[in-house]
Amino acid sequence: MARSLLILNGPNLNLLGTREPETYGSQTLSDIEAICQAAAKSAGFACDFRQSNHEGELVTWIQQARGTADGIVINPAAYSHTSVAIHDALRAVALPTIEVHLSNIHTREPFRHHSFVSPVAIGVICGLGATGYRLAIEALAEKL
Ligand code: DQA
């Protein structure tokens, strides 16, 4: 069976392209999905790319990843800064996970400087736009 990566995107990332392009760039979430599919394919992985505006749905998808995915790339968006539930789900499934942010959260408002996800990620990439997703997939593929 092909090895598989789960790529998760949190709230408001469905608005990419029109949402604060000076911060998040002009690429849409579909553009980013195409980059991820290509990167996963060339690394020999299948790629399940999803977005939700609902914390519980993201938690359910993380739980379901146990047994179906080999690794997770997640941009938890605003839930990075608030969600103990996503932290706990990632800790529970114990799959290698890389956290990605399009923007550099450390140069932004102080409330974005802390992430509940970072302590349960093997790595964190921020500030590189969509390239961060590609690098996360390459790093996970190497690790796996
Ligand atoms: C984000 C950064 C978060 O602080 C913000 O809430 C987002 C997007 C990023 O990709 O830069 O929605 O995760």
PDB file of C-alpha atoms and ligand atoms in Angstrom:
ATOM      1  CA  MET A   1       0.000   0.000   0.000  1.00  0.00           C
ATOM      2  CA  ALA A   2       1.325   3.500  -0.879  1.00  0.00           C
ATOM      3  CA  ARG A   3       2.574   5.489   2.059  1.00  0.00           C
ATOM      4  CA  SER A   4       0.460   8.482   2.788  1.00  0.00           C
ATOM      5  CA  LEU A   5       0.669  11.975   4.272  1.00  0.00           C
ATOM      6  CA  LEU A   6      -2.218  13.884   5.808  1.00  0.00           C
ATOM      7  CA  ILE A   7      -2.019  17.629   5.157  1.00  0.00           C
ATOM      8  CA  LEU A   8      -4.359  19.608   7.415  1.00  0.00           C
ATOM      9  CA  ASN A   9      -5.325  23.268   7.187  1.00  0.00           C
ATOM     10  CA  GLY A  10      -7.193  25.173   9.865  1.00  0.00           C
ATOM     11  CA  PRO A  11      -9.703  28.016   9.924  1.00  0.00           C
ATOM     12  CA  ASN A  12      -9.816  30.768   7.311  1.00  0.00           C
ATOM     13  CA  LEU A  13      -7.202  29.126   5.104  1.00  0.00           C
ATOM     14  CA  ASN A  14     -10.016  28.452   2.622  1.00  0.00           C
ATOM     15  CA  LEU A  15      -9.889  32.217   2.012  1.00  0.00           C
ATOM     16  CA  LEU A  16      -6.270  32.255   0.846  1.00  0.00           C
ATOM     17  CA  GLY A  17      -5.772  34.289  -2.308  1.00  0.00           C
ATOM     18  CA  THR A  18      -8.075  37.053  -1.129  1.00  0.00           C
ATOM     19  CA  ARG A  19      -7.326  37.012   2.611  1.00  0.00           C
ATOM     20  CA  GLU A  20      -4.688  39.615   3.593  1.00  0.00           C
ATOM     21  CA  PRO A  21      -2.477  38.861   0.568  1.00  0.00           C
ATOM     22  CA  GLU A  22       0.249  41.145   1.951  1.00  0.00           C
ATOM     23  CA  THR A  23       0.580  38.644   4.832  1.00  0.00           C
ATOM     24  CA  TYR A  24      -0.394  35.332   3.285  1.00  0.00           C
ATOM     25  CA  GLY A  25       0.476  35.807  -0.403  1.00  0.00           C
ATOM     26  CA  SER A  26      -1.714  35.511  -3.468  1.00  0.00           C
ATOM     27  CA  GLN A  27      -1.767  31.732  -3.809  1.00  0.00           C
ATOM     28  CA  THR A  28      -5.083  30.024  -3.147  1.00  0.00           C
ATOM     29  CA  LEU A  29      -5.506  26.895  -1.056  1.00  0.00           C
ATOM     30  CA  SER A  30      -5.994  24.983  -4.336  1.00  0.00           C
ATOM     31  CA  ASP A  31      -2.616  26.291  -5.544  1.00  0.00           C
ATOM     32  CA  ILE A  32      -1.051  25.062  -2.295  1.00  0.00           C
ATOM     33  CA  GLU A  33      -2.777  21.698  -2.650  1.00  0.00           C
ATOM     34  CA  ALA A  34      -1.283  21.325  -6.153  1.00  0.00           C
ATOM     35  CA  ILE A  35       2.197  22.061  -4.737  1.00  0.00           C
ATOM     36  CA  CYS A  36       1.644  19.484  -1.983  1.00  0.00           C
ATOM     37  CA  GLN A  37       0.317  16.810  -4.342  1.00  0.00           C
ATOM     38  CA  ALA A  38       3.337  17.271  -6.639  1.00  0.00           C
ATOM     39  CA  ALA A  39       5.835  17.222  -3.746  1.00  0.00           C
ATOM     40  CA  ALA A  40       4.224  14.141  -2.189  1.00  0.00           C
ATOM     41  CA  LYS A  41       4.104  12.318  -5.516  1.00  0.00           C
ATOM     42  CA  SER A  42       7.758  12.938  -6.287  1.00  0.00           C
ATOM     43  CA  ALA A  43       8.660  11.707  -2.784  1.00  0.00           C
ATOM     44  CA  GLY A  44       6.585   8.562  -3.368  1.00  0.00           C
ATOM     45  CA  PHE A  45       3.692   9.419  -1.049  1.00  0.00           C
ATOM     46  CA  ALA A  46      -0.038   9.738  -1.479  1.00  0.00           C
ATOM     47  CA  CYS A  47      -1.390  12.998  -0.092  1.00  0.00           C
ATOM     48  CA  ASP A  48      -4.729  13.625   1.613  1.00  0.00           C
ATOM     49  CA  PHE A  49      -5.157  17.432   1.698  1.00  0.00           C
ATOM     50  CA  ARG A  50      -7.962  18.893   3.846  1.00  0.00           C
ATOM     51  CA  GLN A  51      -9.177  22.163   5.346  1.00  0.00           C
ATOM     52  CA  SER A  52     -11.694  22.821   8.105  1.00  0.00           C
ATOM     53  CA  ASN A  53     -12.970  25.831  10.003  1.00  0.00           C
ATOM     54  CA  HIS A  54     -13.980  23.539  12.884  1.00  0.00           C
ATOM     55  CA  GLU A  55     -11.623  22.478  15.668  1.00  0.00           C
ATOM     56  CA  GLY A  56     -13.482  19.223  16.380  1.00  0.00           C
ATOM     57  CA  GLU A  57     -13.343  18.160  12.747  1.00  0.00           C
ATOM     58  CA  LEU A  58      -9.578  18.676  12.720  1.00  0.00           C
ATOM     59  CA  VAL A  59      -9.320  16.626  15.942  1.00  0.00           C
ATOM     60  CA  THR A  60     -11.379  13.810  14.372  1.00  0.00           C
ATOM     61  CA  TRP A  61      -9.208  13.794  11.238  1.00  0.00           C
ATOM     62  CA  ILE A  62      -6.044  13.646  13.378  1.00  0.00           C
ATOM     63  CA  GLN A  63      -7.491  10.696  15.339  1.00  0.00           C
ATOM     64  CA  GLN A  64      -8.405   8.909  12.088  1.00  0.00           C
ATOM     65  CA  ALA A  65      -4.858   9.362  10.792  1.00  0.00           C
ATOM     66  CA  ARG A  66      -3.691   6.592  13.083  1.00  0.00           C
ATOM     67  CA  GLY A  67      -3.510   3.585  10.796  1.00  0.00           C
ATOM     68  CA  THR A  68      -4.219   5.538   7.608  1.00  0.00           C
ATOM     69  CA  ALA A  69      -1.373   8.084   7.381  1.00  0.00           C
ATOM     70  CA  ASP A  70       2.357   7.835   7.991  1.00  0.00           C
ATOM     71  CA  GLY A  71       2.884  11.496   8.845  1.00  0.00           C
ATOM     72  CA  ILE A  72       1.059  14.793   9.217  1.00  0.00           C
ATOM     73  CA  VAL A  73       1.736  18.319   7.955  1.00  0.00           C
ATOM     74  CA  ILE A  74      -0.522  20.805   9.709  1.00  0.00           C
ATOM     75  CA  ASN A  75      -1.126  24.513   9.426  1.00  0.00           C
ATOM     76  CA  PRO A  76      -3.464  24.848  12.408  1.00  0.00           C
ATOM     77  CA  ALA A  77      -3.943  28.568  11.619  1.00  0.00           C
ATOM     78  CA  ALA A  78      -5.522  30.411  14.594  1.00  0.00           C
ATOM     79  CA  TYR A  79      -5.997  27.121  16.482  1.00  0.00           C
ATOM     80  CA  SER A  80      -2.193  26.978  16.834  1.00  0.00           C
ATOM     81  CA  HIS A  81      -2.494  29.646  19.480  1.00  0.00           C
ATOM     82  CA  THR A  82      -5.529  28.285  21.329  1.00  0.00           C
ATOM     83  CA  SER A  83      -6.072  24.567  20.882  1.00  0.00           C
ATOM     84  CA  VAL A  84      -5.158  22.156  23.639  1.00  0.00           C
ATOM     85  CA  ALA A  85      -7.477  19.683  21.856  1.00  0.00           C
ATOM     86  CA  ILE A  86      -5.331  19.650  18.700  1.00  0.00           C
ATOM     87  CA  HIS A  87      -2.186  19.365  20.840  1.00  0.00           C
ATOM     88  CA  ASP A  88      -3.705  16.364  22.666  1.00  0.00           C
ATOM     89  CA  ALA A  89      -4.882  14.677  19.445  1.00  0.00           C
ATOM     90  CA  LEU A  90      -1.436  14.972  17.850  1.00  0.00           C
ATOM     91  CA  ARG A  91       0.188  13.665  21.021  1.00  0.00           C
ATOM     92  CA  ALA A  92      -2.273  10.744  21.122  1.00  0.00           C
ATOM     93  CA  VAL A  93      -1.708   9.569  17.545  1.00  0.00           C
ATOM     94  CA  ALA A  94       2.070  10.059  17.873  1.00  0.00           C
ATOM     95  CA  LEU A  95       2.640  10.355  14.128  1.00  0.00           C
ATOM     96  CA  PRO A  96       5.586  12.450  12.948  1.00  0.00           C
ATOM     97  CA  THR A  97       4.118  15.914  12.455  1.00  0.00           C
ATOM     98  CA  ILE A  98       5.471  19.124  10.970  1.00  0.00           C
ATOM     99  CA  GLU A  99       3.772  22.443  11.763  1.00  0.00           C
ATOM    100  CA  VAL A 100       3.677  24.996   8.949  1.00  0.00           C
ATOM    101  CA  HIS A 101       2.710  28.662   8.882  1.00  0.00           C
ATOM    102  CA  LEU A 102       2.699  30.778   5.746  1.00  0.00           C
ATOM    103  CA  SER A 103       3.653  33.904   7.667  1.00  0.00           C
ATOM    104  CA  ASN A 104       6.414  34.340  10.224  1.00  0.00           C
ATOM    105  CA  ILE A 105       4.285  34.219  13.371  1.00  0.00           C
ATOM    106  CA  HIS A 106       7.222  35.520  15.454  1.00  0.00           C
ATOM    107  CA  THR A 107       7.326  38.880  13.677  1.00  0.00           C
ATOM    108  CA  ARG A 108       3.579  39.392  14.176  1.00  0.00           C
ATOM    109  CA  GLU A 109       1.324  40.168  17.151  1.00  0.00           C
ATOM    110  CA  PRO A 110       2.500  38.678  20.486  1.00  0.00           C
ATOM    111  CA  PHE A 111      -0.590  36.423  20.687  1.00  0.00           C
ATOM    112  CA  ARG A 112       0.734  34.539  17.630  1.00  0.00           C
ATOM    113  CA  HIS A 113       4.141  33.839  19.175  1.00  0.00           C
ATOM    114  CA  HIS A 114       2.990  30.824  21.170  1.00  0.00           C
ATOM    115  CA  SER A 115       1.806  27.622  19.511  1.00  0.00           C
ATOM    116  CA  PHE A 116       0.222  24.695  21.368  1.00  0.00           C
ATOM    117  CA  VAL A 117       1.157  22.517  18.386  1.00  0.00           C
ATOM    118  CA  SER A 118       4.920  23.151  18.325  1.00  0.00           C
ATOM    119  CA  PRO A 119       5.683  20.935  21.380  1.00  0.00           C
ATOM    120  CA  VAL A 120       4.134  17.927  19.613  1.00  0.00           C
ATOM    121  CA  ALA A 121       5.741  18.597  16.210  1.00  0.00           C
ATOM    122  CA  ILE A 122       9.099  17.217  15.117  1.00  0.00           C
ATOM    123  CA  GLY A 123       9.687  20.502  13.277  1.00  0.00           C
ATOM    124  CA  VAL A 124       8.173  23.915  12.610  1.00  0.00           C
ATOM    125  CA  ILE A 125       8.428  25.967   9.410  1.00  0.00           C
ATOM    126  CA  CYS A 126       7.108  29.509   9.242  1.00  0.00           C
ATOM    127  CA  GLY A 127       7.458  32.575   7.082  1.00  0.00           C
ATOM    128  CA  LEU A 128       8.217  30.850   3.786  1.00  0.00           C
ATOM    129  CA  GLY A 129       4.725  30.888   2.290  1.00  0.00           C
ATOM    130  CA  ALA A 130       3.640  27.852   0.276  1.00  0.00           C
ATOM    131  CA  THR A 131       7.283  26.738   0.018  1.00  0.00           C
ATOM    132  CA  GLY A 132       6.983  25.765   3.684  1.00  0.00           C
ATOM    133  CA  TYR A 133       4.480  23.036   2.812  1.00  0.00           C
ATOM    134  CA  ARG A 134       6.798  21.610   0.142  1.00  0.00           C
ATOM    135  CA  LEU A 135       9.760  21.643   2.520  1.00  0.00           C
ATOM    136  CA  ALA A 136       7.670  19.991   5.241  1.00  0.00           C
ATOM    137  CA  ILE A 137       6.668  17.178   2.856  1.00  0.00           C
ATOM    138  CA  GLU A 138      10.287  16.671   1.760  1.00  0.00           C
ATOM    139  CA  ALA A 139      11.473  16.604   5.380  1.00  0.00           C
ATOM    140  CA  LEU A 140       8.768  14.142   6.431  1.00  0.00           C
ATOM    141  CA  ALA A 141       9.482  11.894   3.462  1.00  0.00           C
ATOM    142  CA  GLU A 142      13.160  11.846   4.400  1.00  0.00           C
ATOM    143  CA  LYS A 143      12.303  11.072   8.014  1.00  0.00           C
ATOM    144  CA  LEU A 144       9.932   8.247   7.037  1.00  0.00           C
TER     145      LEU A 144
HETATM  146  C1  DQA B   1      -1.146  31.199  10.018  1.00  0.00           C
HETATM  147  C2  DQA B   1      -0.738  32.142  11.153  1.00  0.00           C
HETATM  148  C3  DQA B   1      -1.815  32.207  12.227  1.00  0.00           C
HETATM  149  O1  DQA B   1      -1.421  33.082  13.277  1.00  0.00           O
HETATM  150  C4  DQA B   1      -3.113  32.708  11.641  1.00  0.00           C
HETATM  151  O2  DQA B   1      -4.133  32.677  12.615  1.00  0.00           O
HETATM  152  C5  DQA B   1      -3.512  31.992  10.408  1.00  0.00           C
HETATM  153  C6  DQA B   1      -2.504  31.577   9.442  1.00  0.00           C
HETATM  154  C7  DQA B   1      -0.129  31.223   8.853  1.00  0.00           C
HETATM  155  O3  DQA B   1      -0.186  30.334   8.023  1.00  0.00           O
HETATM  156  O4  DQA B   1       0.682  32.149   8.759  1.00  0.00           O
HETATM  157  O5  DQA B   1      -4.707  31.838  10.139  1.00  0.00           O
HETATM  158  O6  DQA B   1      -1.189  29.880  10.516  1.00  0.00           O
END
